[in-house]
Coordinates of C-alpha atoms in Angstrom, one line a residue:
M851 CA 84.5 181.5 96.1
F852 CA 85.0 179.2 99.1
I853 CA 82.9 179.7 102.2
P854 CA 85.4 181.2 104.8
T855 CA 86.9 178.9 107.4
T856 CA 89.6 181.2 108.8
P857 CA 89.5 184.6 110.6
Q858 CA 91.6 186.0 107.8
E859 CA 89.0 185.1 105.2
V860 CA 86.2 186.6 107.2
K861 CA 88.1 189.8 107.6
H862 CA 88.9 189.9 103.9
L863 CA 85.1 189.8 103.2
G864 CA 84.7 192.8 105.4
W865 CA 82.6 190.9 108.0
N866 CA 83.0 191.7 111.7
A867 CA 80.9 188.7 112.7
L868 CA 79.2 185.6 111.3
D869 CA 75.4 185.0 111.3
V870 CA 75.9 181.2 110.9
I871 CA 78.7 178.8 111.6
L872 CA 78.5 175.4 110.1
I873 CA 80.3 172.4 111.7
T874 CA 80.9 169.2 109.7
G875 CA 82.5 165.8 110.3
D876 CA 83.8 165.8 106.8
T877 CA 86.6 168.0 105.5
Y878 CA 85.3 171.0 103.6
I879 CA 84.8 170.1 99.9
D880 CA 83.1 173.0 98.0
S881 CA 80.9 170.8 95.8
P882 CA 77.2 170.4 95.0
F883 CA 77.6 166.8 96.4
T884 CA 78.5 168.2 99.8
G885 CA 75.5 169.1 101.9
V886 CA 77.3 171.6 104.1
A887 CA 78.6 173.5 101.1
V888 CA 75.1 173.6 99.5
I889 CA 73.5 174.9 102.7
G890 CA 76.3 177.4 103.3
K891 CA 76.2 178.8 99.7
L892 CA 72.4 179.0 99.8
L893 CA 72.4 180.9 103.1
M894 CA 75.0 183.3 101.6
R895 CA 72.9 183.9 98.5
H896 CA 70.1 184.9 100.9
G897 CA 72.4 187.5 102.5
Y898 CA 73.6 185.6 105.6
R899 CA 77.3 185.7 106.6
V900 CA 78.4 182.1 106.9
G901 CA 81.6 180.3 108.0
I902 CA 82.5 176.6 108.1
I903 CA 84.6 174.6 110.6
A904 CA 85.4 171.1 109.4
Q905 CA 86.4 168.3 111.6
P906 CA 87.2 170.4 114.7
T907 CA 89.6 169.0 117.3
M908 CA 87.7 167.6 120.3
D909 CA 90.3 168.2 123.1
S910 CA 90.5 172.0 122.9
N911 CA 88.8 175.1 121.7
A912 CA 91.4 175.7 119.0
D913 CA 89.1 175.0 116.1
I914 CA 85.6 175.5 117.5
S915 CA 86.5 179.0 118.7
R916 CA 88.4 180.0 115.5
L917 CA 85.5 182.0 113.9
G918 CA 84.0 183.3 117.1
E919 CA 80.3 182.9 117.9
P920 CA 77.5 183.2 115.4
T921 CA 74.7 185.7 115.9
L922 CA 72.0 183.5 114.5
F923 CA 72.7 179.8 114.9
W924 CA 75.2 177.0 114.8
G925 CA 74.6 174.3 112.1
I926 CA 75.9 170.8 112.8
T927 CA 76.2 167.8 110.6
S928 CA 78.2 164.5 110.9
G929 CA 78.9 164.8 107.1
A930 CA 77.9 162.7 104.1
V931 CA 77.5 159.5 106.1
D932 CA 76.2 158.6 109.6
S933 CA 79.3 158.9 111.8
M934 CA 78.9 155.4 113.3
V935 CA 78.7 153.9 109.7
S936 CA 81.8 156.0 108.9
N937 CA 83.7 154.8 111.9
Y938 CA 82.7 151.1 112.1
T939 CA 82.2 148.1 109.8
A940 CA 79.1 145.9 109.9
L941 CA 81.1 143.6 112.2
K942 CA 81.7 146.6 114.5
K943 CA 85.4 146.9 113.8
W944 CA 87.0 150.3 113.6
R945 CA 87.6 151.6 110.1
K946 CA 91.2 152.7 109.6
S947 CA 90.5 154.8 106.5
D948 CA 88.1 157.7 105.8
D949 CA 87.7 159.0 102.3
Y950 CA 86.4 162.4 103.6
T951 CA 89.5 163.1 105.8
P952 CA 92.7 164.6 104.4
G953 CA 95.4 162.0 104.3
G954 CA 92.7 159.2 104.4
I955 CA 93.3 158.2 108.0
N956 CA 90.1 157.9 110.2
D957 CA 91.3 160.0 113.1
R958 CA 89.2 163.2 112.9
R959 CA 85.5 162.2 113.2
P960 CA 84.1 161.4 116.6
D961 CA 81.4 158.7 117.3
R962 CA 77.9 160.2 117.2
A963 CA 79.3 163.4 115.7
G964 CA 76.0 165.3 116.0
I965 CA 76.0 164.8 119.8
A966 CA 79.8 165.3 120.2
Y967 CA 79.9 168.6 118.2
T968 CA 76.9 170.0 120.1
N969 CA 78.6 169.2 123.4
L970 CA 81.8 170.8 122.1
V971 CA 79.9 174.0 121.3
R972 CA 78.2 174.1 124.7
R973 CA 81.5 173.4 126.5
Y974 CA 83.1 176.6 125.2
F975 CA 80.1 178.8 124.5
K976 CA 77.6 179.2 127.4
Q977 CA 74.1 180.6 126.6
T978 CA 75.0 180.6 122.9
A979 CA 72.9 180.9 119.8
P980 CA 70.6 178.1 118.9
I981 CA 72.1 174.8 117.6
V982 CA 70.5 173.2 114.5
L983 CA 71.2 169.6 113.6
G984 CA 71.1 168.5 109.9
G985 CA 72.5 166.0 107.5
I986 CA 71.8 162.3 107.1
E987 CA 72.7 161.3 110.7
A988 CA 70.2 163.8 112.1
S989 CA 67.6 163.0 109.5
L990 CA 67.6 159.3 110.1
R991 CA 67.8 159.6 113.9
R992 CA 65.1 162.2 114.2
I993 CA 62.6 159.9 116.1
C994 CA 63.2 157.0 118.5
H995 CA 65.3 154.6 116.5
Y996 CA 67.1 151.3 116.8
D997 CA 70.9 151.8 117.2
Y998 CA 72.9 148.8 116.0
W999 CA 76.1 149.8 117.7
S1000 CA 74.6 149.9 121.2
N1001 CA 71.8 147.4 120.4
T1002 CA 69.3 149.7 122.0
I1003 CA 66.4 151.9 121.1
R1004 CA 67.7 155.5 121.5
R1005 CA 65.8 158.7 121.8
S1006 CA 65.6 161.3 119.1
I1007 CA 69.1 162.7 118.5
L1008 CA 67.6 166.2 119.1
F1009 CA 67.1 165.2 122.7
D1010 CA 70.4 163.2 123.2
A1011 CA 72.4 166.1 121.7
K1012 CA 70.4 168.8 123.6
A1013 CA 70.2 170.8 120.4
D1014 CA 67.4 173.3 119.6
Y1015 CA 66.2 172.4 116.2
L1016 CA 66.6 169.6 113.6
V1017 CA 66.3 169.9 109.8
Y1018 CA 65.6 166.6 108.1
G1019 CA 65.5 165.5 104.5
M1020 CA 66.7 167.8 101.7
G1021 CA 66.9 170.9 103.9
E1022 CA 67.3 173.9 101.6
E1023 CA 63.8 175.4 102.0
A1024 CA 63.6 174.4 105.7
I1025 CA 67.0 176.1 106.6
I1026 CA 66.1 179.3 104.8
A1027 CA 62.7 179.5 106.6
L1028 CA 64.3 178.6 109.9
A1029 CA 67.0 181.3 109.4
Q1030 CA 64.3 183.9 108.7
Y1031 CA 62.3 182.7 111.8
L1032 CA 65.4 183.0 114.1
K1033 CA 66.4 186.4 112.6
E1034 CA 62.9 187.9 113.1
K1035 CA 62.3 186.2 116.4
T1036 CA 59.1 187.7 117.9
N1037 CA 58.4 189.7 114.8
S1038 CA 58.6 186.6 112.5
P1039 CA 55.7 186.4 109.9
I1040 CA 55.8 182.6 110.3
Q1041 CA 55.4 180.3 113.3
I1042 CA 57.8 177.4 114.0
S1043 CA 54.9 175.0 113.4
E1044 CA 54.5 176.2 109.9
I1045 CA 58.1 175.4 108.7
R1046 CA 58.1 172.1 106.9
G1047 CA 61.0 169.7 107.2
I1048 CA 62.0 170.5 110.8
C1049 CA 61.8 168.9 114.3
Y1050 CA 61.7 170.8 117.6
I1051 CA 61.1 170.2 121.3
S1052 CA 57.8 171.2 122.9
N1053 CA 56.4 171.0 126.4
S1054 CA 53.1 169.9 125.1
P1055 CA 51.9 167.9 122.1
P1056 CA 50.4 170.1 119.3
A1057 CA 46.8 169.5 118.3
H1058 CA 46.0 167.5 115.2
Y1059 CA 49.5 165.8 115.1
T1060 CA 49.6 162.0 115.0
S1061 CA 51.1 160.5 118.2
L1062 CA 53.8 157.9 118.2
A1063 CA 54.3 155.6 121.1
P1064 CA 56.5 157.3 123.7
Y1065 CA 60.1 156.5 124.3
P1066 CA 59.7 154.6 127.6
E1067 CA 57.2 152.3 125.9
V1068 CA 59.1 151.5 122.6
S1069 CA 62.5 151.2 124.4
T1070 CA 61.7 148.2 126.7
K1071 CA 63.2 144.9 125.6
T1072 CA 60.0 142.9 125.7
S1073 CA 57.6 141.7 123.1
E1074 CA 55.2 144.5 124.0
G1075 CA 58.0 147.0 123.6
R1076 CA 59.1 145.6 120.2
N1077 CA 55.5 145.6 119.0
A1078 CA 55.1 149.2 120.1
F1079 CA 58.3 150.2 118.3
K1080 CA 57.2 148.4 115.2
K1081 CA 53.8 150.2 115.1
S1082 CA 55.4 153.5 115.9
F1083 CA 58.1 153.1 113.1
L1084 CA 55.5 152.1 110.5
T1085 CA 53.4 155.1 111.3
F1086 CA 56.5 157.3 110.9
Y1087 CA 57.4 155.6 107.6
E1088 CA 53.9 156.1 106.2
N1089 CA 54.2 159.8 106.9
C1090 CA 57.2 160.6 104.8
D1091 CA 55.4 161.7 101.6
P1092 CA 54.9 165.6 101.6
L1093 CA 51.5 165.4 99.9
T1094 CA 50.0 163.0 102.4
A1095 CA 52.1 163.2 105.6
K1096 CA 50.7 164.4 108.9
G1097 CA 52.8 166.1 111.6
L1098 CA 54.1 163.6 114.2
V1099 CA 54.7 163.9 117.9
Q1100 CA 56.5 161.5 120.2
Q1101 CA 57.1 161.9 124.0
Q1102 CA 60.8 161.5 124.8
D1103 CA 61.0 162.4 128.5
S1104 CA 58.6 164.9 130.1
R1105 CA 58.8 166.8 126.8
Y1106 CA 57.8 166.0 123.2
L1107 CA 59.5 165.7 119.9
V1108 CA 57.5 167.5 117.3
Q1109 CA 58.1 166.6 113.6
N1110 CA 56.4 169.0 111.1
P1111 CA 55.4 167.4 107.7
P1112 CA 58.3 167.0 105.2
S1113 CA 59.3 169.7 102.8
F1114 CA 58.0 169.5 99.3
P1115 CA 60.4 168.2 96.6
P1116 CA 62.2 171.0 94.8
D1117 CA 61.0 171.7 91.3
T1118 CA 63.3 172.0 88.3
L1119 CA 63.8 175.7 88.7
A1120 CA 64.8 175.4 92.4
M1121 CA 67.2 172.6 91.5
D1122 CA 68.7 174.7 88.7
K1123 CA 69.3 177.5 91.2
I1124 CA 71.1 175.3 93.6
A1125 CA 73.3 173.9 90.9
A1126 CA 74.2 177.4 89.9
L1127 CA 75.7 178.3 93.3
D1128 CA 79.3 178.6 91.9
F1129 CA 81.1 175.8 93.6
E1130 CA 84.9 175.6 93.5
R1131 CA 84.8 171.8 93.2
D1132 CA 87.8 171.4 95.3
V1133 CA 89.0 171.0 98.9
H1134 CA 89.4 174.3 100.8
P1135 CA 93.1 175.2 100.8
F1136 CA 93.1 175.3 104.6
Y1137 CA 92.4 171.6 104.7
K1138 CA 93.9 170.6 101.4
K1139 CA 97.4 171.1 102.7
R1140 CA 96.8 168.4 105.3
G1141 CA 96.7 165.6 102.6
K1142 CA 94.8 164.1 99.7
V1143 CA 91.0 163.7 100.1
K1144 CA 90.0 160.5 98.2
A1145 CA 86.3 161.4 98.0
L1146 CA 87.2 164.3 95.7
D1147 CA 88.2 161.9 93.0
T1148 CA 84.6 160.6 92.8
I1149 CA 82.6 163.9 93.1
Q1150 CA 84.8 166.6 91.6
F1151 CA 83.6 166.1 88.0
S1152 CA 80.4 164.3 88.5
I1153 CA 77.0 165.6 87.7
A1154 CA 73.9 165.2 89.9
T1155 CA 71.0 165.2 87.4
H1156 CA 68.2 164.4 89.9
R1157 CA 67.2 163.6 93.5
G1158 CA 65.0 161.0 95.1
C1159 CA 64.4 157.3 94.2
Y1160 CA 61.2 155.3 93.9
G1161 CA 63.1 152.0 94.1
E1162 CA 62.3 152.0 97.8
C1163 CA 64.6 149.1 98.7
N1164 CA 63.9 148.1 102.3
F1165 CA 67.6 148.4 103.4
C1166 CA 68.0 151.9 101.8
A1167 CA 67.5 155.2 103.7
I1168 CA 66.7 157.3 100.6
A1169 CA 62.9 156.9 101.1
V1170 CA 62.9 158.7 104.4
H1171 CA 65.8 161.1 103.6
E1172 CA 65.6 162.3 99.9
G1173 CA 62.1 160.9 99.4
R1174 CA 60.3 158.6 96.9
T1175 CA 59.5 161.3 94.4
V1176 CA 62.2 162.0 91.7
S1177 CA 62.9 165.7 90.9
W1178 CA 65.3 166.6 88.1
R1179 CA 67.3 169.5 86.8
S1180 CA 66.7 171.0 83.4
E1181 CA 68.8 170.0 80.4
A1182 CA 70.1 173.6 80.0
S1183 CA 71.3 173.7 83.6
I1184 CA 73.2 170.4 83.2
L1185 CA 74.8 171.4 79.9
E1186 CA 75.9 174.7 81.4
E1187 CA 77.6 172.8 84.2
V1188 CA 79.4 170.6 81.7
R1189 CA 80.7 173.7 79.8
H1190 CA 81.9 175.0 83.2
F1191 CA 83.9 171.8 83.7
T1192 CA 85.8 172.4 80.5
K1193 CA 87.2 175.7 82.0
H1194 CA 88.4 174.1 85.2
P1195 CA 92.2 173.7 85.3
D1196 CA 92.0 170.2 86.7
F1197 CA 89.5 168.8 84.2
K1198 CA 90.9 166.2 81.8
G1199 CA 87.8 165.7 79.7
I1200 CA 86.3 162.9 81.7
I1201 CA 83.0 163.2 83.5
T1202 CA 83.0 160.4 86.1
D1203 CA 79.2 160.2 86.5
V1204 CA 76.0 161.6 85.0
G1205 CA 73.3 160.4 87.3
G1206 CA 71.7 160.3 90.8
P1207 CA 70.6 157.8 93.4
T1208 CA 69.5 155.7 90.4
A1209 CA 70.9 157.1 87.1
N1210 CA 68.1 156.0 84.8
M1211 CA 65.3 157.7 86.8
Y1212 CA 66.0 161.1 85.2
G1213 CA 63.2 162.8 83.4
F1214 CA 60.0 160.8 84.3
E1215 CA 57.7 160.2 87.2
C1216 CA 54.3 158.8 88.0
H1217 CA 51.7 161.6 87.3
K1218 CA 49.4 160.1 89.9
K1219 CA 52.1 160.3 92.6
L1220 CA 52.9 163.9 91.7
E1221 CA 49.2 164.9 92.2
K1222 CA 48.2 162.7 95.1
G1223 CA 51.4 161.4 96.7
A1224 CA 53.0 158.0 96.8
C1225 CA 50.6 155.0 97.0
S1226 CA 50.2 153.6 100.5
N1227 CA 49.4 150.0 99.3
K1228 CA 51.8 149.4 96.5
R1229 CA 55.3 150.4 95.2
C1230 CA 56.6 151.8 91.9
L1231 CA 59.0 149.0 91.1
Y1232 CA 58.2 146.0 93.3
P1233 CA 57.2 143.3 92.7
A1234 CA 57.2 144.6 89.1
V1235 CA 57.3 148.0 87.4
C1236 CA 53.9 149.7 88.0
K1237 CA 51.8 150.3 84.9
Q1238 CA 51.1 153.9 86.1
L1239 CA 54.8 154.8 85.9
H1240 CA 55.4 154.7 82.1
P1241 CA 59.2 154.6 82.0
D1242 CA 60.7 156.7 79.3
H1243 CA 64.5 157.1 79.0
T1244 CA 64.3 159.6 76.1
A1245 CA 65.3 162.6 78.3
H1246 CA 68.4 160.9 79.7
R1247 CA 69.4 159.5 76.3
M1248 CA 69.2 162.9 74.7
L1249 CA 71.0 164.6 77.6
L1250 CA 73.9 162.2 77.2
E1251 CA 74.0 162.8 73.5
K1252 CA 74.3 166.5 74.0
I1253 CA 76.9 166.2 76.7
K1254 CA 79.0 164.0 74.5
S1255 CA 79.0 166.5 71.7
I1256 CA 80.4 169.4 73.8
N1257 CA 83.9 170.4 72.9
G1258 CA 86.4 169.3 75.5
I1259 CA 84.4 166.2 76.6
R1260 CA 86.2 163.0 75.9
K1261 CA 84.0 160.7 77.9
A1262 CA 80.9 161.0 80.1
F1263 CA 80.3 157.9 82.2
V1264 CA 77.2 156.7 83.9
T1265 CA 78.6 155.0 87.1
S1266 CA 75.8 155.4 89.6
G1267 CA 73.1 152.7 89.9
I1268 CA 71.1 151.5 87.0
R1269 CA 67.7 149.7 87.3
P1270 CA 67.6 147.0 84.6
D1271 CA 63.9 146.4 85.1
L1272 CA 63.1 150.1 84.3
I1273 CA 65.0 149.8 81.0
L1274 CA 63.3 146.6 80.0
A1275 CA 59.9 148.1 80.9
D1276 CA 60.5 151.1 78.6
T1277 CA 58.9 150.1 75.3
K1278 CA 59.4 153.5 73.8
S1279 CA 63.1 154.1 74.1
G1280 CA 64.6 151.4 76.3
S1281 CA 66.4 149.6 73.4
R1282 CA 68.0 152.8 72.1
Y1283 CA 68.9 153.9 75.6
M1284 CA 70.6 150.6 76.3
E1285 CA 72.6 150.8 73.1
Q1286 CA 73.8 154.3 73.9
I1287 CA 74.7 153.5 77.5
V1288 CA 76.6 150.3 76.7
G1289 CA 78.2 151.8 73.6
H1290 CA 79.4 155.1 74.9
H1291 CA 79.0 155.5 78.7
V1292 CA 80.5 152.5 80.4
S1293 CA 84.0 152.9 82.0
G1294 CA 85.0 149.3 81.3
Q1295 CA 82.5 147.9 83.8
M1296 CA 78.9 148.7 84.8
K1297 CA 77.7 148.2 88.3
L1298 CA 74.4 146.5 89.1
A1299 CA 72.9 145.8 92.5
P1300 CA 70.8 142.6 92.4
E1301 CA 71.7 142.3 96.2
H1302 CA 70.5 138.7 96.3
T1303 CA 69.0 135.9 94.1
E1304 CA 66.7 134.0 96.3
P1305 CA 62.9 134.9 96.2
L1306 CA 62.4 134.9 100.0
I1307 CA 65.3 137.3 100.6
L1308 CA 64.5 139.5 97.6
N1309 CA 60.9 139.8 99.0
L1310 CA 62.3 140.9 102.3
M1311 CA 64.6 143.4 100.6
G1312 CA 61.9 144.8 98.3
K1313 CA 63.9 143.8 95.2
P1314 CA 62.7 142.2 92.0
G1315 CA 63.6 138.7 90.8
T1316 CA 66.5 137.6 88.6
D1317 CA 64.7 137.6 85.3
A1318 CA 65.3 141.2 84.5
L1319 CA 69.0 140.8 85.6
M1320 CA 69.6 137.9 83.2
A1321 CA 67.7 139.7 80.4
F1322 CA 69.8 142.8 80.9
K1323 CA 73.1 140.8 81.0
K1324 CA 72.2 139.1 77.7
V1325 CA 71.6 142.5 76.0
F1326 CA 74.7 144.0 77.6
D1327 CA 77.0 141.2 76.4
T1328 CA 75.5 141.4 72.9
I1329 CA 75.9 145.1 72.5
S1330 CA 79.4 145.1 74.0
K1331 CA 80.4 142.4 71.5
K1332 CA 78.8 144.3 68.7
V1333 CA 80.7 147.5 69.4
G1334 CA 83.9 145.6 70.0
K1335 CA 84.5 146.6 73.6
K1336 CA 85.6 144.3 76.4
Q1337 CA 83.2 145.5 79.1
F1338 CA 81.9 143.7 82.1
L1339 CA 79.1 143.8 84.6
T1340 CA 80.0 143.9 88.3
Y1341 CA 77.4 142.9 90.9
Y1342 CA 76.7 144.1 94.4
F1343 CA 75.4 141.5 96.9
I1344 CA 74.4 141.7 100.6
A1345 CA 75.1 139.0 103.1
A1346 CA 73.3 138.4 106.4
H1347 CA 70.2 140.5 105.5
P1348 CA 67.3 139.6 107.8
G1349 CA 65.9 136.2 106.6
C1350 CA 69.2 135.1 105.1
T1351 CA 71.0 132.0 106.2
A1352 CA 74.2 130.3 105.1
N1353 CA 72.1 128.1 102.8
E1354 CA 70.7 131.1 101.0
M1355 CA 74.2 132.4 100.4
K1356 CA 75.3 129.1 99.0
K1357 CA 72.5 129.3 96.5
V1358 CA 73.6 132.9 95.6
A1359 CA 77.1 131.5 95.1
A1360 CA 75.8 128.7 92.9
F1361 CA 73.7 131.2 90.8
A1362 CA 76.7 133.6 90.4
G1363 CA 78.9 130.8 89.2
Q1364 CA 76.3 129.1 86.9
H1365 CA 74.6 132.2 85.4
L1366 CA 76.9 135.1 85.9
H1367 CA 80.1 133.1 85.4
L1368 CA 82.0 134.7 88.2
K1369 CA 82.7 134.8 91.9
P1370 CA 81.4 138.1 93.3
E1371 CA 83.8 140.5 94.9
Q1372 CA 81.5 143.3 95.8
V1373 CA 79.8 141.8 98.8
Q1374 CA 78.9 143.7 102.0
I1375 CA 77.5 142.5 105.2
F1376 CA 74.1 144.0 106.0
T1377 CA 74.5 147.0 108.4
P1378 CA 71.3 148.0 110.3
T1379 CA 71.2 151.7 109.8
P1380 CA 68.5 153.9 111.5
S1381 CA 65.1 154.4 109.9
T1382 CA 65.0 151.6 107.3
L1383 CA 62.5 148.8 107.1
S1384 CA 65.3 146.2 107.0
T1385 CA 66.6 147.5 110.3
L1386 CA 63.1 147.2 111.7
M1387 CA 63.1 143.6 110.7
Y1388 CA 66.6 143.1 112.2
Y1389 CA 65.5 144.4 115.6
T1390 CA 62.0 142.8 115.8
E1391 CA 62.9 139.5 113.9
E1392 CA 59.6 139.8 112.1
G1393 CA 58.6 140.8 108.6
F1394 CA 57.8 144.5 108.5
N1395 CA 54.3 144.0 107.1
T1396 CA 53.5 140.7 108.9
E1397 CA 53.8 139.2 112.4
N1398 CA 55.6 136.2 111.0
S1399 CA 59.0 135.5 112.6
I1400 CA 62.0 135.5 110.4
F1401 CA 65.6 134.3 111.0
V1402 CA 68.0 137.1 111.7
E1403 CA 71.8 136.4 111.9
K1404 CA 73.3 138.3 114.8
D1405 CA 76.4 136.3 115.4
M1406 CA 79.4 138.2 114.0
R1407 CA 81.3 135.1 113.0
Q1408 CA 78.3 133.7 111.1
K1409 CA 77.8 137.0 109.4
E1410 CA 81.4 136.9 108.1
R1411 CA 80.9 133.3 107.1
Q1412 CA 77.9 134.3 104.9
K1413 CA 80.1 136.8 103.1
K1414 CA 83.0 134.3 102.7
I1415 CA 80.6 131.8 101.1
L1416 CA 80.3 134.2 98.3
T1417 CA 83.8 135.6 98.1
A1418 CA 86.3 133.0 99.4
S1419 CA 88.4 131.0 97.0
P1420 CA 87.5 127.3 96.7
I1421 CA 89.0 125.2 99.5
R1422 CA 91.4 122.5 98.3
P1423 CA 90.3 118.9 99.2
A1424 CA 92.4 117.2 101.8
T1425 CA 93.9 114.8 99.3
A1426 CA 95.4 117.7 97.3
K1427 CA 97.6 119.0 100.1
K1428 CA 100.5 120.9 98.7
E1429 CA 103.9 119.3 99.3
K1430 CA 106.8 121.4 100.4
N1431 CA 109.0 122.7 97.6
P1432 CA 112.6 122.3 98.5
H1433 CA 113.5 125.2 96.3
N1434 CA 111.1 127.6 98.1
S1435 CA 113.0 130.1 100.2
K1436 CA 110.3 130.0 102.9
D1437 CA 110.5 126.2 103.2
R1438 CA 114.3 126.3 103.2
R1439 CA 114.3 128.8 106.1
S1440 CA 111.8 126.6 108.0
A1441 CA 114.0 123.5 107.5
K1442 CA 117.1 125.3 108.6
K1443 CA 115.4 126.5 111.8
Y1444 CA 114.7 122.9 112.8
G1445 CA 118.0 121.5 111.8
A1446 CA 116.9 119.7 108.6
T1447 CA 118.7 119.8 105.3
L1448 CA 117.3 120.4 101.9
P1449 CA 118.9 119.8 98.5
C1450 CA 120.8 122.6 96.8
R1451 CA 118.9 124.8 94.4
G1452 CA 121.4 123.8 91.7
K1453 CA 125.1 123.9 90.9
K1454 CA 127.1 126.7 92.5
R1455 CA 128.1 129.3 90.1
K1456 CA 131.8 129.8 89.6
R1457 CA 133.1 132.9 91.1
R1458 CA 134.3 135.5 88.7
G1459 CA 137.6 137.1 89.5
K1460 CA 139.8 136.6 92.5
R1461 CA 138.4 136.5 95.9
R1462 CA 139.2 139.7 97.8
E1463 CA 141.6 139.3 100.7

């Protein structure tokens, strides 16, 4: 069933009031890929009465008052993406389209949605129930952070929004614990300081928590302020692993932001229970009638096999949101979900993706990390695959085999990211896995994300060199030819990353032409998003682990130029200027405008029949 979004649905369920009302910047898609749907279904399974208001209008109370007032709390999220990233390009231009809005027009999501929706609630409901922020926007803005769109250091979104609590990371356990705490109030068996994965406001700093530099100190635009921000952010980043993290506290005004340690990653049983929450895998009818939602095409019949990513790329927010530890669902749970697909009236036999943040991380993790937490002095995949990891793609390979054998399944594609270095480091089953992926699970093209080719920039990105990329391409081409399929690799690159100049992009273009035999089309300009190491480098113009200065391109025209170096068509030399074609209709109109004459296109055709009088 859908979570109710209209008064009629609430009444049909026999409810006279709601315990929780969730507000989201996306339309309401009832899917395991939609955070607000997962949280709502989970709360309902624990006995809470939940409603959803999606993309409420901001100029009246027509939407925000539709379901009344909750007795327990309001839950607010910007949606699947930070609202500023949703609304603006890397060049700070307004995005005209929105895949999560019916009709595809970007006209429903306000800037800084977490703040805007909190203000909307408080405008029409005075002295209301507590307001809880969640989702990726809140998660990545939970401490003082650099905001690219205002070019300032902003306070925690919890303070700017004037909300009561903030749930960060994968919030299932935290939201259930917080709901119990708010329900029991003074009789609660747990204290707010005991709930992992939340932030709250305190009048005094709790004992034994690690202090970050206060907002007035980190927000000043001086070298001292940037240094304080850098030190503060690195302390925050080092305390994101649940097994080793300490609680953090940061003064914002006269009060303090308190961040409890992160929630532990869910185990397989917990992930299986979340996947079994009976999602409709469709847009709620109330919103569906407003137009097509493009995002549904991607997620409706995709399978999330795991969470987390130990790739830890410096420009990626997964490390501080989902975490660096990979957790996966059981094979039985995934196969049951596939069988459920075959009963859906819209299913055509095609599974669009079987994967996660990085598809081939399913089923194996570093045992040392699981026992003691992520290493503080080295990474799992950079500069090379750690020997402690022992990659083994057997579980994913066998899972794909079993999915393929289920009646009603025509194709099961793997379209989420693949790490070539992991496959090449797998001496046990890497070759067989590669043959299976390339032979049966590529939808015409496979996406890879080398991001760059130059060692200096790859080092600043935390990405490996090009050796694994070229070795992977060679094997991919060989297998594709062997199975008789015209399949291609597509490559994602980033322009204007900290450290990158136009000269580096010219080298990328030369590498792509010489070794990849193409001109890349999937090129994005680096967007400094909150709480990533690359954004720290963008703001401080220093390496994150050194005090050495690095070049950072901040001129919008030069950023665009870097992208065009990789994507623009070759410029014709001046001597090859195209002459006007006298038979071209555009040239003929131009000539006529200025009183010139051009030769006729050819002999006039004889008229057939008599001319009408």
